[in-house]
Coordinates of C-alpha atoms and ligand atoms in Angstrom, one line a residue:
M1 CA 4.8 220.6 4.0
R2 CA 6.3 221.5 7.4
E3 CA 3.2 223.4 8.5
K4 CA 1.0 220.7 7.3
L5 CA 2.7 218.1 9.8
E6 CA 2.8 220.5 12.5
Q7 CA -0.9 221.1 12.0
I8 CA -1.5 217.1 12.0
R9 CA 0.4 216.9 14.9
L10 CA -1.4 219.6 17.0
E11 CA -4.6 218.5 15.6
A12 CA -4.2 214.8 16.4
I13 CA -2.9 215.2 19.9
N14 CA -5.9 217.4 20.6
A15 CA -8.3 215.0 19.1
F16 CA -6.9 211.9 20.8
Q17 CA -7.2 214.0 24.3
Q18 CA -10.7 214.7 23.7
T19 CA -11.9 211.2 22.9
K20 CA -13.2 209.3 26.1
E21 CA -14.2 206.1 24.4
A22 CA -12.2 203.0 23.4
S23 CA -14.1 202.8 19.9
G24 CA -13.7 206.7 19.3
L25 CA -10.1 206.5 20.1
E26 CA -9.6 203.7 17.5
A27 CA -11.6 205.8 14.6
M28 CA -8.8 208.6 15.6
R29 CA -5.9 206.4 15.3
V30 CA -7.4 205.3 11.8
K31 CA -7.9 209.0 10.9
Y32 CA -4.4 210.2 11.6
L33 CA -2.1 207.2 11.7
G34 CA -3.8 204.9 9.6
K35 CA -2.5 203.4 5.9
K36 CA -5.3 206.1 4.5
G37 CA -4.7 208.5 7.3
E38 CA -3.6 212.1 7.1
L39 CA 0.0 211.5 7.9
T40 CA 0.3 208.9 5.1
A41 CA -1.3 211.3 2.7
V42 CA 1.5 213.9 3.4
L43 CA 4.2 211.4 3.1
K44 CA 3.2 210.5 -0.4
Q45 CA 3.7 213.9 -1.3
M46 CA 7.7 213.4 -0.4
G47 CA 8.5 212.7 -4.1
T48 CA 7.9 216.4 -5.0
L49 CA 10.4 217.6 -2.6
S50 CA 13.9 218.6 -3.5
A51 CA 16.8 216.3 -2.6
E52 CA 17.7 218.7 0.4
E53 CA 14.3 219.1 1.8
R54 CA 13.5 215.3 1.8
P55 CA 15.7 214.0 4.7
V56 CA 14.7 217.0 7.0
M57 CA 10.7 216.5 6.3
G58 CA 11.2 212.8 6.5
Q59 CA 12.7 213.2 9.9
L60 CA 9.9 215.6 10.9
A61 CA 7.6 213.4 9.9
N62 CA 9.0 210.4 11.9
E63 CA 8.9 212.8 14.9
V64 CA 5.4 213.5 14.4
R65 CA 4.6 209.7 14.0
A66 CA 6.4 209.1 17.4
A67 CA 4.2 212.0 18.9
L68 CA 1.2 210.7 17.8
T69 CA 1.8 207.3 18.8
S70 CA 2.7 207.8 22.4
A71 CA -0.2 210.4 22.9
L72 CA -2.6 207.7 21.4
A73 CA -1.2 205.0 23.9
K74 CA -1.3 207.7 26.8
Q75 CA -4.9 208.4 26.0
Q76 CA -5.6 204.6 25.6
K77 CA -4.1 203.8 29.2
L78 CA -6.4 206.8 30.6
I79 CA -9.6 205.4 28.9
E80 CA -9.0 202.0 30.3
A81 CA -8.2 203.2 33.9
A82 CA -11.7 205.3 33.7
A83 CA -13.5 202.3 32.7
L84 CA -12.1 200.0 35.4
D85 CA -12.9 202.7 38.0
A86 CA -16.4 202.8 36.5
R87 CA -16.8 199.2 36.9
L88 CA -15.4 199.0 40.2
K89 CA -17.9 201.7 41.4
E90 CA -20.7 199.9 39.9
E91 CA -19.9 196.6 41.4
T92 CA -19.2 197.8 45.1
L93 CA -20.8 195.6 47.8
D94 CA -22.2 197.6 50.9
V95 CA -21.3 194.8 53.4
T96 CA -22.8 196.8 56.0
I97 CA -26.5 196.0 54.4
P98 CA -28.2 193.3 57.1
G99 CA -28.4 189.7 55.5
K100 CA -31.6 187.6 54.7
R101 CA -31.6 185.1 57.6
P102 CA -32.3 181.7 56.0
E103 CA -35.6 180.4 57.6
L104 CA -34.7 177.2 59.6
G105 CA -37.2 174.6 59.9
H106 CA -37.9 172.2 63.2
K107 CA -39.1 168.9 63.9
H108 CA -42.9 168.2 63.1
P109 CA -45.0 167.9 66.1
M110 CA -45.6 164.4 65.1
S111 CA -41.7 163.6 65.0
I112 CA -41.5 165.3 68.6
V113 CA -43.7 163.2 70.1
L114 CA -42.5 160.1 68.1
D115 CA -38.9 160.6 69.2
E116 CA -40.0 161.2 73.0
V117 CA -41.6 157.8 72.9
K118 CA -38.7 156.1 71.1
D119 CA -36.5 157.6 73.7
V120 CA -38.6 155.9 76.6
F121 CA -38.7 152.5 75.0
I122 CA -35.2 152.6 74.1
G123 CA -34.3 153.3 77.6
M124 CA -36.0 150.3 78.5
G125 CA -34.1 148.0 76.1
F126 CA -36.3 148.0 73.2
E127 CA -35.2 148.2 69.6
V128 CA -36.9 149.9 66.8
A129 CA -38.1 148.1 63.9
E130 CA -39.5 149.2 60.6
G131 CA -41.5 147.7 58.0
P132 CA -43.8 148.2 55.0
E133 CA -46.8 150.1 54.5
I134 CA -47.8 148.2 51.4
E135 CA -48.5 144.8 53.1
L136 CA -49.6 141.5 52.4
A137 CA -53.1 140.5 53.7
D138 CA -51.2 137.2 55.1
Y139 CA -49.3 139.5 57.6
N140 CA -51.9 142.1 58.1
F141 CA -54.6 139.7 59.0
T142 CA -54.2 136.0 58.3
R143 CA -51.2 135.3 60.5
L144 CA -52.8 137.6 63.3
N145 CA -55.5 135.5 63.9
T146 CA -57.9 136.9 61.5
P147 CA -58.8 134.6 58.9
E148 CA -60.6 135.1 55.6
G149 CA -64.1 136.1 55.9
H150 CA -63.6 138.0 59.5
P151 CA -65.3 141.3 59.6
A152 CA -62.2 143.0 59.9
R153 CA -61.1 142.4 56.4
E154 CA -64.1 143.9 54.9
W155 CA -63.8 146.2 51.6
S156 CA -65.4 148.9 53.2
D157 CA -62.4 149.3 55.8
T158 CA -59.5 148.4 54.1
F159 CA -57.6 150.0 51.0
Y160 CA -57.0 146.9 49.1
L161 CA -54.4 147.1 46.0
K162 CA -55.4 143.9 44.4
E163 CA -58.9 142.4 43.4
D164 CA -58.0 139.2 45.1
S165 CA -57.7 141.3 48.3
S166 CA -54.0 139.7 48.8
L167 CA -52.3 142.9 48.8
L168 CA -53.3 146.1 50.9
L169 CA -52.0 149.3 52.7
R170 CA -51.7 148.1 56.2
T171 CA -54.5 148.9 58.4
Q172 CA -52.5 148.4 61.8
T173 CA -48.7 147.9 62.7
S174 CA -49.3 144.7 64.2
P175 CA -48.1 142.7 61.0
M176 CA -44.7 144.0 62.2
Q177 CA -45.1 141.5 65.2
I178 CA -45.0 138.6 62.4
R179 CA -42.2 140.3 60.6
V180 CA -40.1 140.5 63.6
M181 CA -41.0 137.0 65.2
E182 CA -40.4 135.4 61.9
N183 CA -36.8 136.9 61.8
R184 CA -35.7 136.6 65.3
T185 CA -35.7 134.3 68.2
P186 CA -36.7 135.4 71.7
P187 CA -36.0 137.3 73.7
I188 CA -37.6 140.2 71.6
R189 CA -38.3 143.7 72.8
M190 CA -39.4 145.8 70.0
I191 CA -41.3 148.8 68.9
A192 CA -42.3 149.3 65.2
P193 CA -43.5 153.1 64.5
G194 CA -45.2 153.9 61.3
R195 CA -48.3 154.9 59.1
V196 CA -51.5 152.8 58.7
Y197 CA -54.5 153.5 56.7
R198 CA -58.3 152.9 56.7
K199 CA -61.1 153.9 54.8
D200 CA -62.3 156.6 57.2
E201 CA -63.9 159.8 56.7
V202 CA -61.8 162.8 57.7
D203 CA -62.8 164.7 60.6
A204 CA -61.6 166.2 63.9
T205 CA -60.5 162.8 65.2
H206 CA -60.1 160.8 62.1
S207 CA -58.1 160.4 59.0
P208 CA -57.5 157.8 56.2
M209 CA -53.7 157.9 57.2
F210 CA -52.5 158.0 60.7
H211 CA -49.8 156.5 62.7
Q212 CA -49.3 153.8 65.2
I213 CA -46.3 152.5 67.5
E214 CA -46.4 148.5 67.5
G215 CA -44.8 147.0 70.6
L216 CA -44.1 143.4 71.1
V217 CA -42.3 141.6 74.0
V218 CA -41.6 137.7 73.7
D219 CA -39.4 136.2 76.4
K220 CA -39.6 133.1 79.2
G221 CA -42.5 133.8 81.6
I222 CA -44.1 137.2 80.3
T223 CA -47.2 137.8 82.0
M224 CA -50.0 140.4 82.0
A225 CA -48.1 141.7 85.0
D226 CA -45.3 142.8 82.7
L227 CA -47.4 144.3 80.3
K228 CA -49.2 146.3 83.0
G229 CA -46.1 147.4 84.6
T230 CA -44.2 148.1 81.0
L231 CA -47.2 150.1 79.9
N232 CA -47.7 152.1 83.2
E233 CA -44.0 152.9 83.1
V234 CA -44.1 154.4 79.7
I235 CA -47.3 156.6 80.5
C236 CA -45.7 157.9 83.5
A237 CA -42.4 158.7 81.6
L238 CA -44.5 160.7 79.2
Y239 CA -47.1 162.5 81.2
G240 CA -45.7 162.3 84.7
K241 CA -45.7 160.0 87.6
E242 CA -49.3 161.0 89.0
T243 CA -50.8 159.7 85.7
K244 CA -53.5 157.2 86.4
T245 CA -54.3 154.5 84.2
R246 CA -57.1 152.3 83.6
F247 CA -57.1 149.0 82.0
R248 CA -60.4 147.6 80.6
P249 CA -61.0 144.3 78.9
H250 CA -61.3 144.4 75.1
H251 CA -61.0 142.0 72.2
F252 CA -58.5 141.8 69.4
P253 CA -58.0 138.5 67.3
F254 CA -54.5 138.4 67.8
T255 CA -54.1 138.9 71.8
E256 CA -55.8 136.7 74.5
P257 CA -56.7 138.3 76.8
S258 CA -56.8 141.8 75.1
C259 CA -57.4 145.1 76.7
E260 CA -57.5 149.0 76.3
V261 CA -55.7 151.4 78.2
D262 CA -56.9 154.8 79.2
M263 CA -55.4 157.5 80.9
Q264 CA -57.2 159.9 83.2
C265 CA -57.8 163.1 81.6
H266 CA -55.1 165.7 82.2
A267 CA -57.7 168.5 81.8
C268 CA -60.1 167.8 84.4
G269 CA -58.5 165.1 86.6
G270 CA -61.1 162.5 86.0
K271 CA -64.3 164.7 86.3
G272 CA -65.4 164.9 82.8
C273 CA -64.7 167.8 80.3
R274 CA -64.9 168.7 76.6
V275 CA -61.2 167.2 76.2
C276 CA -62.3 163.7 77.3
K277 CA -65.9 164.0 76.1
G278 CA -67.2 163.9 79.6
E279 CA -65.5 160.4 80.4
G280 CA -63.0 161.4 82.6
W281 CA -60.5 159.0 80.7
I282 CA -58.7 159.0 77.5
E283 CA -58.1 155.9 75.3
V284 CA -54.5 155.6 74.6
L285 CA -53.9 152.1 73.3
G286 CA -54.7 148.5 72.7
A287 CA -52.8 145.6 73.9
G288 CA -52.9 142.1 75.0
M289 CA -51.0 138.8 75.5
V290 CA -50.0 137.3 72.3
H291 CA -52.1 134.8 71.3
P292 CA -50.6 131.2 71.3
K293 CA -51.8 130.6 67.7
V294 CA -50.1 133.9 66.6
L295 CA -46.8 132.8 68.3
E296 CA -46.9 129.1 67.1
G297 CA -47.6 130.4 63.6
C298 CA -44.2 132.0 63.9
G299 CA -42.5 128.9 65.1
I300 CA -42.4 129.9 68.7
D301 CA -42.6 127.3 71.3
T302 CA -45.4 128.3 73.6
D303 CA -44.2 125.9 76.4
L304 CA -41.4 128.1 76.6
Y305 CA -42.3 131.6 75.7
S306 CA -45.1 134.1 76.1
G307 CA -45.2 137.5 75.1
F308 CA -47.5 140.6 75.1
A309 CA -48.1 143.3 72.4
F310 CA -49.5 146.9 72.2
G311 CA -50.5 149.5 69.5
I312 CA -50.6 153.2 70.4
G313 CA -52.1 155.7 68.3
V314 CA -49.6 158.6 68.1
E315 CA -51.9 161.4 66.9
R316 CA -54.1 161.3 69.9
L317 CA -50.6 161.3 71.9
V318 CA -49.6 164.5 69.8
L319 CA -53.2 166.0 70.4
R320 CA -52.9 165.6 74.1
R321 CA -49.4 166.7 74.2
F322 CA -49.8 170.0 72.5
S323 CA -53.4 170.8 73.5
I324 CA -54.6 170.5 69.6
T325 CA -58.4 170.2 69.2
D326 CA -58.5 168.9 65.7
M327 CA -56.2 166.1 64.1
R328 CA -56.4 167.7 60.8
L329 CA -54.2 170.5 61.7
I330 CA -51.5 167.9 62.2
F331 CA -51.8 167.0 58.5
E332 CA -52.2 170.3 56.6
N333 CA -48.7 171.4 56.8
D334 CA -49.7 175.1 57.4
V335 CA -46.5 176.5 58.7
R336 CA -48.2 179.2 60.7
F337 CA -49.7 176.3 62.6
L338 CA -46.8 174.1 62.7
S339 CA -44.2 176.7 63.8
Q340 CA -45.9 177.1 67.1
F341 CA -44.3 173.9 68.3
Ligands
LIG401 N1 -53.6 146.7 66.1 C1 -54.3 146.9 67.0 C2 -55.3 148.2 66.4 O1 -55.0 148.6 65.6 C3 -54.1 147.5 68.3 C4 -53.2 146.4 69.1 C5 -51.8 146.3 68.9 C6 -54.0 145.7 69.9 C7 -51.3 145.1 69.5 C8 -53.3 144.4 70.7 C9 -51.9 144.2 70.4 O2 -56.5 148.6 66.9

């Protein structure tokens, strides 16, 4: 029995040390130290020993059990340490690998120009107003002295949202004149930038959606001279002091008198070229003195007050500002194009 115990001790400790995996080690524990293991099997034979031998073998058996238990624990620790090492190695971060720089966007050319224009007007004491793109025909037309039956209200030009033509996508930012005058008392100095919609085919200079900046000034003693002075000032602020402008008579139902404003072509200095289509001039906005009917419709006393209004096409400013030749590029959202500005 002594030999058997010594043999188990040698064999088991050796087996433990050979085992490199936690699951294998558990199998070894069961094999040598388990209830049906080899050590237990030997102890079961204690009954066959003599009275003198029994305590001696009992002590030896205990020693062997203690030796096995401690060898097992030692190996367990080694295996755990090795596993931790392996994991740490696997999960190492190489902090010297260059990172991926997040791509930062920037302002769209439309926003760049819009912000520049806003800055100029804010500097002149204007407020910025915003209003709905889905508009009542009443505001878009009727109250702007464009009654039912007027050719400007044709279905062929306007995106109506109702059979009865009462609701539409605004065709101009001018309804903002009404919305502001309704809610405010003069003096009024406001601009209202935003999207407008017309049933236009897409080409290099047209889009069914485009942007306007409406402007409105109402105060005592406002004249055409204020209109000219203000708009000249704005155009010079945007395009340089030397920029020449031209005020041409025009017609809008809601201003009287009305005009269109051209600026001398930056590309040819007025001689006529491709950019200005040979004209020497580029149209930038429509304007005029607010029609007394429009003022009165908003409860403004025309004996005391007068005003001027204007509407600027923003896309045209952007094309000019960045020498872009096709308006479609502005709306296609191709980053290869947009990232140039
Ligand atoms: N709303 C006009 C247009 O879209 C422009 C305009 C605005 C003209 C204000 C006069 C006064 O053409």
